[in-house]
Amino acid sequence: MTFLALDVGNTRLKWAVYETPCVGAKLLAHGAQFLENIETLSDGEWTSLAEPKWVLGCVVAGDPVKRRVMEQLDELWDTQPQWVVSTASEAGVSNGYDHPARLGSDRWVAMIGARQRLLASGPPRPCVVVMVGTAVTVEAIDTEGRFLGGIILPGHGIMLRALESGTAGLHVPTGDVCDFPTNTSDALTSGGTFAISGAVQRMADNLQRHCGVVPAVYMTGGAGWKMAPSMSTPCELVDSLIFDGLLEIAHRRMAPG
Ligand SMILES: Nc1ncnc2c1ncn2[C@@H]1O[C@H](COP(=O)(O)OP(=O)(O)OP(=O)(O)O)[C@@H](O)[C@H]1O
Ligand SMILES: CC(C)(CO)[C@@H](O)C(=O)NCCC(=O)O
Ligand SMILES: [K+]
C-alpha cells in the first residue's frame, strides 16, 4: 500500500516512498537522480522497492524528461502515475495566478505543503514559501490560504554562470558569504546569496503590508540549507515541502474514507 512521490525539477528528480499517502506517514526510502541519469532508476535504486499502490508527482522539466520517467515506472510496475496540474484551488489553497494552470506545479505543490504545515502548527496566518533550486521562487499566501502571487529569479548556479559568460574577468572559485566582501569570490557568492535573501525579505514585507500580520516563512529546495544561515528574515527550513504537498494532495484524492 505504499505511496511513491516524485518531484521532477530542472536539474534533478527527487523521489520518496511512504508507507501510506498521508502527511506524517513513515518514510521508507528516498533518493535523488540528476536528469541525465534517470535511465538508471529502473535497473538501480527502484528495483528494490515494492510496487507502489499510488504514484503522484510534479514535473517542471520538459515533456521528454517526463516521458523518460514514465518509461522507467512502466518498466517496473503496473501502477499508473498521476501528475499534479496547478488548478484554481486544491487542498485548501486557492490560486491567484492569472492563468492557474500556467503556475509551475512544483510551486503549487510546495505551497500546499506549506499551508498544511502552517495550519498544523497553529492558527491561520499569512506565509511566504521559498524554493531554492535551479530557479528560486518566492510565493505569498494570505491568512485565508489564497496564493496572491510570487516571483521567479535565477538560482545561485545560473546567476554565477550568467556572470561568468557575460564578463571577461569573473572566473573564480566559490567564496564565502560576508557582509562586506573584499575579493571577487566572496563578492560573487555573497551577491547571489543577498539577491535571494533580499527577494525573500521584500516579499515578506509586501505580504506583511498587505495582511497586517508578520508572515511565517518556509524555505525548501536542494540549496535551501546553503541559504538558511544567510536569511535576514526568520525562516523555517523544511526539506520535504514538496513531498508534504504531494502527500496532502494524495491523501485528499486517494485515501479511502
Ligand atoms: N552544495 C551546493 N553548494 C552550492 N550550491 C548548490 C549546492 N547544491 C545546490 N546548489 C545550487 O542550487 C541549485 C539547484 O540545486 P539542486 O539541484 O540541489 O536543487 P533542486 O531543488 O534539486 O533543483 P531542481 O528542483 O530545480 O532540480 C544549483 O543551481 C546549484 O547552484
Ligand atoms: C519557475 C520554475 C522553473 C521553478 O522550478 C517552475 O515552477 C516553472 O517552470 N514554472 C512555470 C512558470 C510559472 O510558474 O509561472
Ligand atoms: K524544485
mmCIF file of C-alpha atoms and ligand atoms in Angstrom:
data_model
loop_
_atom_site.group_PDB
_atom_site.id
_atom_site.type_symbol
_atom_site.label_atom_id
_atom_site.label_comp_id
_atom_site.label_asym_id
_atom_site.label_seq_id
_atom_site.Cartn_x
_atom_site.Cartn_y
_atom_site.Cartn_z
ATOM 1 C CA MET A 1 0.000 0.000 0.000
ATOM 2 C CA THR A 2 2.988 2.305 -0.428
ATOM 3 C CA PHE A 3 2.984 5.756 -1.980
ATOM 4 C CA LEU A 4 5.731 6.957 -4.332
ATOM 5 C CA ALA A 5 6.119 10.744 -4.547
ATOM 6 C CA LEU A 6 8.099 12.258 -7.436
ATOM 7 C CA ASP A 7 9.494 15.778 -7.767
ATOM 8 C CA VAL A 8 10.990 16.225 -11.215
ATOM 9 C CA GLY A 9 12.855 19.544 -11.198
ATOM 10 C CA ASN A 10 15.018 21.223 -13.814
ATOM 11 C CA THR A 11 18.213 19.629 -12.510
ATOM 12 C CA ARG A 12 17.270 16.545 -10.518
ATOM 13 C CA LEU A 13 14.486 14.062 -9.945
ATOM 14 C CA LYS A 14 13.781 13.590 -6.240
ATOM 15 C CA TRP A 15 11.714 10.611 -5.072
ATOM 16 C CA ALA A 16 10.372 9.292 -1.771
ATOM 17 C CA VAL A 17 8.382 6.222 -0.771
ATOM 18 C CA TYR A 18 5.948 6.446 2.137
ATOM 19 C CA GLU A 19 4.027 3.719 3.920
ATOM 20 C CA THR A 20 0.712 5.461 3.155
ATOM 21 C CA PRO A 21 -0.390 8.632 1.329
ATOM 22 C CA CYS A 22 -0.742 10.801 4.419
ATOM 23 C CA VAL A 23 1.354 13.660 5.830
ATOM 24 C CA GLY A 24 3.499 12.238 8.607
ATOM 25 C CA ALA A 25 3.464 8.714 7.132
ATOM 26 C CA LYS A 26 6.619 6.683 7.613
ATOM 27 C CA LEU A 27 9.320 7.413 5.017
ATOM 28 C CA LEU A 28 10.549 4.046 3.716
ATOM 29 C CA ALA A 29 13.099 5.106 1.086
ATOM 30 C CA HIS A 30 14.172 8.175 -0.839
ATOM 31 C CA GLY A 31 16.737 9.383 -3.326
ATOM 32 C CA ALA A 32 17.673 11.894 -5.994
ATOM 33 C CA GLN A 33 18.978 11.492 -9.510
ATOM 34 C CA PHE A 34 20.315 14.062 -11.984
ATOM 35 C CA LEU A 35 18.060 14.210 -15.030
ATOM 36 C CA GLU A 36 20.893 12.893 -17.243
ATOM 37 C CA ASN A 37 20.847 9.658 -15.232
ATOM 38 C CA ILE A 38 17.119 8.954 -14.996
ATOM 39 C CA GLU A 39 17.556 5.811 -17.102
ATOM 40 C CA THR A 40 19.411 4.151 -14.227
ATOM 41 C CA LEU A 41 16.399 4.216 -11.909
ATOM 42 C CA SER A 42 14.563 1.160 -13.238
ATOM 43 C CA ASP A 43 17.623 -1.083 -13.015
ATOM 44 C CA GLY A 44 19.090 0.627 -9.966
ATOM 45 C CA GLU A 45 17.599 2.146 -6.847
ATOM 46 C CA TRP A 46 13.964 1.418 -7.730
ATOM 47 C CA THR A 47 14.451 -2.326 -8.251
ATOM 48 C CA SER A 48 14.475 -2.994 -4.520
ATOM 49 C CA LEU A 49 11.141 -1.207 -3.961
ATOM 50 C CA ALA A 50 7.814 -2.973 -3.693
ATOM 51 C CA GLU A 51 5.332 -1.937 -6.371
ATOM 52 C CA PRO A 52 3.749 1.273 -5.084
ATOM 53 C CA LYS A 53 -0.033 1.429 -4.864
ATOM 54 C CA TRP A 54 -0.043 5.121 -5.780
ATOM 55 C CA VAL A 55 2.405 7.312 -7.680
ATOM 56 C CA LEU A 56 1.902 11.062 -7.643
ATOM 57 C CA GLY A 57 4.378 13.594 -8.975
ATOM 58 C CA CYS A 58 5.021 17.102 -10.101
ATOM 59 C CA VAL A 59 7.119 17.844 -13.160
ATOM 60 C CA VAL A 60 8.576 21.119 -14.327
ATOM 61 C CA ALA A 61 11.198 19.571 -16.619
ATOM 62 C CA GLY A 62 10.049 19.252 -20.240
ATOM 63 C CA ASP A 63 7.919 16.539 -21.807
ATOM 64 C CA PRO A 64 10.890 14.419 -22.977
ATOM 65 C CA VAL A 65 12.036 14.091 -19.358
ATOM 66 C CA LYS A 66 8.511 13.300 -18.203
ATOM 67 C CA ARG A 67 8.272 10.577 -20.867
ATOM 68 C CA ARG A 68 11.566 9.069 -19.730
ATOM 69 C CA VAL A 69 10.326 8.995 -16.132
ATOM 70 C CA MET A 70 7.101 7.289 -17.224
ATOM 71 C CA GLU A 71 9.151 4.677 -19.128
ATOM 72 C CA GLN A 72 11.164 3.933 -16.011
ATOM 73 C CA LEU A 73 7.993 3.441 -13.962
ATOM 74 C CA ASP A 74 6.419 1.373 -16.705
ATOM 75 C CA GLU A 75 9.392 -0.996 -16.894
ATOM 76 C CA LEU A 76 8.981 -1.965 -13.254
ATOM 77 C CA TRP A 77 5.336 -1.639 -12.271
ATOM 78 C CA ASP A 78 1.716 -1.523 -13.449
ATOM 79 C CA THR A 79 0.825 1.486 -11.293
ATOM 80 C CA GLN A 80 -0.255 4.433 -13.429
ATOM 81 C CA PRO A 81 1.350 7.654 -12.199
ATOM 82 C CA GLN A 82 -0.701 10.784 -11.653
ATOM 83 C CA TRP A 83 0.775 14.231 -12.223
ATOM 84 C CA VAL A 84 -0.287 17.364 -10.390
ATOM 85 C CA VAL A 85 -1.510 20.235 -12.553
ATOM 86 C CA SER A 86 -1.984 23.617 -10.916
ATOM 87 C CA THR A 87 -5.694 24.429 -10.691
ATOM 88 C CA ALA A 88 -7.890 27.182 -9.275
ATOM 89 C CA SER A 89 -7.888 25.515 -5.881
ATOM 90 C CA GLU A 90 -6.744 22.322 -4.188
ATOM 91 C CA ALA A 91 -6.128 21.064 -0.673
ATOM 92 C CA GLY A 92 -7.107 24.333 0.987
ATOM 93 C CA VAL A 93 -5.052 26.659 -1.225
ATOM 94 C CA SER A 94 -6.641 28.883 -3.867
ATOM 95 C CA ASN A 95 -4.684 30.079 -6.853
ATOM 96 C CA GLY A 96 -4.476 33.777 -7.700
ATOM 97 C CA TYR A 97 -2.397 33.286 -10.848
ATOM 98 C CA ASP A 98 -3.857 34.947 -13.989
ATOM 99 C CA HIS A 99 -3.835 31.528 -15.654
ATOM 100 C CA PRO A 100 -3.792 28.994 -12.788
ATOM 101 C CA ALA A 101 -2.615 26.106 -14.984
ATOM 102 C CA ARG A 102 0.488 28.054 -16.014
ATOM 103 C CA LEU A 103 1.792 28.127 -12.454
ATOM 104 C CA GLY A 104 4.646 25.613 -12.103
ATOM 105 C CA SER A 105 3.267 22.510 -10.412
ATOM 106 C CA ASP A 106 6.288 22.399 -8.078
ATOM 107 C CA ARG A 107 5.353 25.852 -6.803
ATOM 108 C CA TRP A 108 1.722 24.803 -6.343
ATOM 109 C CA VAL A 109 2.609 21.608 -4.506
ATOM 110 C CA ALA A 110 5.156 23.333 -2.245
ATOM 111 C CA MET A 111 2.516 25.914 -1.302
ATOM 112 C CA ILE A 112 0.039 23.156 -0.442
ATOM 113 C CA GLY A 113 2.726 21.516 1.704
ATOM 114 C CA ALA A 114 3.487 24.810 3.425
ATOM 115 C CA ARG A 115 -0.163 25.637 4.086
ATOM 116 C CA GLN A 116 -0.731 22.196 5.568
ATOM 117 C CA ARG A 117 2.285 22.666 7.847
ATOM 118 C CA LEU A 118 1.182 26.154 8.845
ATOM 119 C CA LEU A 119 -2.306 25.003 9.831
ATOM 120 C CA ALA A 120 -0.891 22.028 11.712
ATOM 121 C CA SER A 121 1.306 24.337 13.784
ATOM 122 C CA GLY A 122 -1.243 26.916 14.899
ATOM 123 C CA PRO A 123 -3.962 29.366 13.856
ATOM 124 C CA PRO A 124 -4.050 30.534 10.200
ATOM 125 C CA ARG A 125 -1.614 33.313 9.281
ATOM 126 C CA PRO A 126 -0.003 34.549 6.069
ATOM 127 C CA CYS A 127 3.068 32.738 4.810
ATOM 128 C CA VAL A 128 5.911 33.098 2.333
ATOM 129 C CA VAL A 129 7.136 29.952 0.563
ATOM 130 C CA VAL A 130 10.699 29.966 -0.789
ATOM 131 C CA MET A 131 12.077 27.272 -3.108
ATOM 132 C CA VAL A 132 15.809 27.342 -3.770
ATOM 133 C CA GLY A 133 16.538 25.061 -6.706
ATOM 134 C CA THR A 134 17.745 25.613 -10.257
ATOM 135 C CA ALA A 135 15.478 28.651 -10.163
ATOM 136 C CA VAL A 136 14.317 30.389 -6.994
ATOM 137 C CA THR A 137 10.660 31.116 -6.345
ATOM 138 C CA VAL A 138 9.143 33.188 -3.544
ATOM 139 C CA GLU A 139 5.367 32.940 -3.064
ATOM 140 C CA ALA A 140 2.904 34.863 -0.909
ATOM 141 C CA ILE A 141 -0.138 33.186 0.662
ATOM 142 C CA ASP A 142 -2.616 35.152 2.754
ATOM 143 C CA THR A 143 -4.316 34.146 6.002
ATOM 144 C CA GLU A 144 -7.213 32.503 4.147
ATOM 145 C CA GLY A 145 -4.926 30.300 2.048
ATOM 146 C CA ARG A 146 -5.069 32.383 -1.126
ATOM 147 C CA PHE A 147 -1.901 32.431 -3.249
ATOM 148 C CA LEU A 148 -1.610 36.148 -4.023
ATOM 149 C CA GLY A 149 1.349 35.872 -6.371
ATOM 150 C CA GLY A 150 5.048 35.127 -6.380
ATOM 151 C CA ILE A 151 8.363 35.835 -8.051
ATOM 152 C CA ILE A 152 10.842 33.773 -10.054
ATOM 153 C CA LEU A 153 14.542 34.543 -10.034
ATOM 154 C CA PRO A 154 17.659 32.720 -11.163
ATOM 155 C CA GLY A 155 19.183 30.230 -8.739
ATOM 156 C CA HIS A 156 22.693 30.677 -7.428
ATOM 157 C CA GLY A 157 24.209 28.471 -10.140
ATOM 158 C CA ILE A 158 22.507 30.284 -13.015
ATOM 159 C CA MET A 159 23.444 33.692 -11.594
ATOM 160 C CA LEU A 160 27.102 32.721 -11.403
ATOM 161 C CA ARG A 161 27.144 31.135 -14.856
ATOM 162 C CA ALA A 162 25.474 34.210 -16.334
ATOM 163 C CA LEU A 163 28.160 36.440 -14.815
ATOM 164 C CA GLU A 164 30.933 34.106 -15.960
ATOM 165 C CA SER A 165 29.707 34.007 -19.529
ATOM 166 C CA GLY A 166 28.893 37.717 -19.735
ATOM 167 C CA THR A 167 32.210 39.086 -18.450
ATOM 168 C CA ALA A 168 35.916 38.614 -19.106
ATOM 169 C CA GLY A 169 37.173 38.617 -15.542
ATOM 170 C CA LEU A 170 34.762 36.709 -13.335
ATOM 171 C CA HIS A 171 36.093 33.136 -13.334
ATOM 172 C CA VAL A 172 36.890 32.456 -9.711
ATOM 173 C CA PRO A 173 36.308 29.720 -7.131
ATOM 174 C CA THR A 174 33.296 29.764 -4.819
ATOM 175 C CA GLY A 175 33.757 32.245 -1.991
ATOM 176 C CA ASP A 176 32.165 32.907 1.364
ATOM 177 C CA VAL A 177 29.123 34.932 2.261
ATOM 178 C CA CYS A 178 30.173 38.009 4.207
ATOM 179 C CA ASP A 179 28.727 41.458 4.906
ATOM 180 C CA PHE A 180 31.451 43.388 3.110
ATOM 181 C CA PRO A 181 33.199 41.205 0.510
ATOM 182 C CA THR A 182 36.740 42.298 -0.360
ATOM 183 C CA ASN A 183 37.620 39.795 -3.099
ATOM 184 C CA THR A 184 35.938 38.590 -6.290
ATOM 185 C CA SER A 185 34.998 35.133 -4.999
ATOM 186 C CA ASP A 186 33.313 36.468 -1.876
ATOM 187 C CA ALA A 187 31.703 39.285 -3.884
ATOM 188 C CA LEU A 188 30.062 36.814 -6.304
ATOM 189 C CA THR A 189 28.964 34.288 -3.695
ATOM 190 C CA SER A 190 27.594 36.984 -1.388
ATOM 191 C CA GLY A 191 25.921 38.743 -4.327
ATOM 192 C CA GLY A 192 23.950 35.641 -5.291
ATOM 193 C CA THR A 193 23.039 34.930 -1.695
ATOM 194 C CA PHE A 194 21.918 38.507 -0.964
ATOM 195 C CA ALA A 195 19.874 38.575 -4.190
ATOM 196 C CA ILE A 196 17.878 35.628 -2.883
ATOM 197 C CA SER A 197 17.648 36.689 0.769
ATOM 198 C CA GLY A 198 16.783 40.248 -0.314
ATOM 199 C CA ALA A 199 13.989 38.968 -2.540
ATOM 200 C CA VAL A 200 12.564 36.955 0.345
ATOM 201 C CA GLN A 201 12.768 39.964 2.677
ATOM 202 C CA ARG A 202 10.943 42.102 0.110
ATOM 203 C CA MET A 203 8.154 39.555 -0.387
ATOM 204 C CA ALA A 204 7.765 39.132 3.381
ATOM 205 C CA ASP A 205 7.466 42.941 3.653
ATOM 206 C CA ASN A 206 4.897 43.045 0.829
ATOM 207 C CA LEU A 207 2.820 40.349 2.473
ATOM 208 C CA GLN A 208 3.048 41.900 5.926
ATOM 209 C CA ARG A 209 1.907 45.249 4.493
ATOM 210 C CA HIS A 210 -0.968 43.515 2.667
ATOM 211 C CA CYS A 211 -2.186 41.382 5.569
ATOM 212 C CA GLY A 212 -1.115 43.457 8.556
ATOM 213 C CA VAL A 213 0.462 40.409 10.209
ATOM 214 C CA VAL A 214 4.040 39.117 10.255
ATOM 215 C CA PRO A 215 4.067 36.094 7.899
ATOM 216 C CA ALA A 216 5.646 32.725 8.557
ATOM 217 C CA VAL A 217 8.481 31.981 6.094
ATOM 218 C CA TYR A 218 9.166 28.431 4.893
ATOM 219 C CA MET A 219 12.132 27.519 2.728
ATOM 220 C CA THR A 220 12.801 24.335 0.755
ATOM 221 C CA GLY A 221 14.823 23.058 -2.241
ATOM 222 C CA GLY A 222 18.200 21.443 -2.839
ATOM 223 C CA ALA A 223 20.157 24.570 -1.935
ATOM 224 C CA GLY A 224 17.914 25.676 0.939
ATOM 225 C CA TRP A 225 20.420 24.564 3.552
ATOM 226 C CA LYS A 226 23.029 26.806 1.896
ATOM 227 C CA MET A 227 20.717 29.810 2.025
ATOM 228 C CA ALA A 228 19.293 29.297 5.523
ATOM 229 C CA PRO A 229 22.188 30.842 7.508
ATOM 230 C CA SER A 230 22.103 33.961 5.333
ATOM 231 C CA MET A 231 18.422 34.829 5.586
ATOM 232 C CA SER A 232 17.605 38.248 7.028
ATOM 233 C CA THR A 233 14.056 37.180 7.955
ATOM 234 C CA PRO A 234 13.346 34.349 10.434
ATOM 235 C CA CYS A 235 12.714 31.325 8.286
ATOM 236 C CA GLU A 236 11.989 27.631 8.782
ATOM 237 C CA LEU A 237 13.913 25.220 6.558
ATOM 238 C CA VAL A 238 11.684 22.273 5.568
ATOM 239 C CA ASP A 239 13.417 19.918 3.140
ATOM 240 C CA SER A 240 10.256 17.955 2.456
ATOM 241 C CA LEU A 241 7.814 20.723 1.484
ATOM 242 C CA ILE A 242 7.131 19.297 -1.991
ATOM 243 C CA PHE A 243 6.746 15.772 -0.663
ATOM 244 C CA ASP A 244 4.470 17.061 2.113
ATOM 245 C CA GLY A 245 2.360 18.753 -0.548
ATOM 246 C CA LEU A 246 2.185 15.585 -2.624
ATOM 247 C CA LEU A 247 1.223 13.587 0.481
ATOM 248 C CA GLU A 248 -1.526 16.063 1.343
ATOM 249 C CA ILE A 249 -2.911 16.043 -2.200
ATOM 250 C CA ALA A 250 -2.714 12.265 -2.407
ATOM 251 C CA HIS A 251 -4.392 11.888 0.957
ATOM 252 C CA ARG A 252 -7.328 14.030 -0.119
ATOM 253 C CA ARG A 253 -7.621 12.473 -3.564
ATOM 254 C CA MET A 254 -6.931 8.826 -2.914
ATOM 255 C CA ALA A 255 -7.196 7.708 0.660
ATOM 256 C CA PRO A 256 -10.349 5.725 1.359
ATOM 257 C CA GLY A 257 -12.877 7.297 3.722
HETATM 258 N N1 LIG B 1 26.137 22.075 -2.324
HETATM 259 C C1 LIG B 1 25.823 23.167 -3.020
HETATM 260 N N2 LIG B 1 26.626 24.238 -2.982
HETATM 261 C C2 LIG B 1 26.301 25.338 -3.686
HETATM 262 N N3 LIG B 1 25.247 25.463 -4.460
HETATM 263 C C3 LIG B 1 24.450 24.433 -4.526
HETATM 264 C C4 LIG B 1 24.676 23.239 -3.810
HETATM 265 N N4 LIG B 1 23.695 22.381 -4.071
HETATM 266 C C5 LIG B 1 22.898 23.006 -4.921
HETATM 267 N N5 LIG B 1 23.346 24.232 -5.218
HETATM 268 C C6 LIG B 1 22.742 25.197 -6.137
HETATM 269 O O1 LIG B 1 21.368 25.041 -6.125
HETATM 270 C C7 LIG B 1 20.860 24.874 -7.429
HETATM 271 C C8 LIG B 1 19.930 23.675 -7.503
HETATM 272 O O2 LIG B 1 20.425 22.640 -6.723
HETATM 273 P P1 LIG B 1 19.665 21.255 -6.605
HETATM 274 O O3 LIG B 1 19.747 20.551 -7.914
HETATM 275 O O4 LIG B 1 20.156 20.544 -5.396
HETATM 276 O O5 LIG B 1 18.221 21.770 -6.307
HETATM 277 P P2 LIG B 1 16.904 21.110 -6.720
HETATM 278 O O6 LIG B 1 15.899 21.616 -5.733
HETATM 279 O O7 LIG B 1 17.067 19.634 -6.874
HETATM 280 O O8 LIG B 1 16.657 21.772 -8.145
HETATM 281 P P3 LIG B 1 15.508 21.415 -9.146
HETATM 282 O O9 LIG B 1 14.305 21.002 -8.325
HETATM 283 O O10 LIG B 1 15.297 22.697 -9.883
HETATM 284 O O11 LIG B 1 16.009 20.292 -9.982
HETATM 285 C C9 LIG B 1 22.030 24.712 -8.353
HETATM 286 O O12 LIG B 1 21.874 25.710 -9.343
HETATM 287 C C10 LIG B 1 23.237 24.927 -7.507
HETATM 288 O O13 LIG B 1 23.944 26.091 -7.933
HETATM 289 C C1 LIG B 2 9.789 28.555 -12.044
HETATM 290 C C2 LIG B 2 10.148 27.095 -12.075
HETATM 291 C C3 LIG B 2 11.281 26.867 -13.077
HETATM 292 C C4 LIG B 2 10.651 26.726 -10.682
HETATM 293 O O1 LIG B 2 11.033 25.395 -10.634
HETATM 294 C C5 LIG B 2 8.914 26.213 -12.419
HETATM 295 O O2 LIG B 2 7.949 26.325 -11.438
HETATM 296 C C6 LIG B 2 8.289 26.575 -13.746
HETATM 297 O O3 LIG B 2 8.794 26.209 -14.775
HETATM 298 N N1 LIG B 2 7.142 27.307 -13.685
HETATM 299 C C7 LIG B 2 6.338 27.677 -14.843
HETATM 300 C C8 LIG B 2 6.135 29.150 -14.929
HETATM 301 C C9 LIG B 2 5.444 29.788 -13.747
HETATM 302 O O4 LIG B 2 5.376 29.215 -12.645
HETATM 303 O O5 LIG B 2 4.935 30.910 -13.920
HETATM 304 K K K B 3 12.262 22.154 -7.248
#
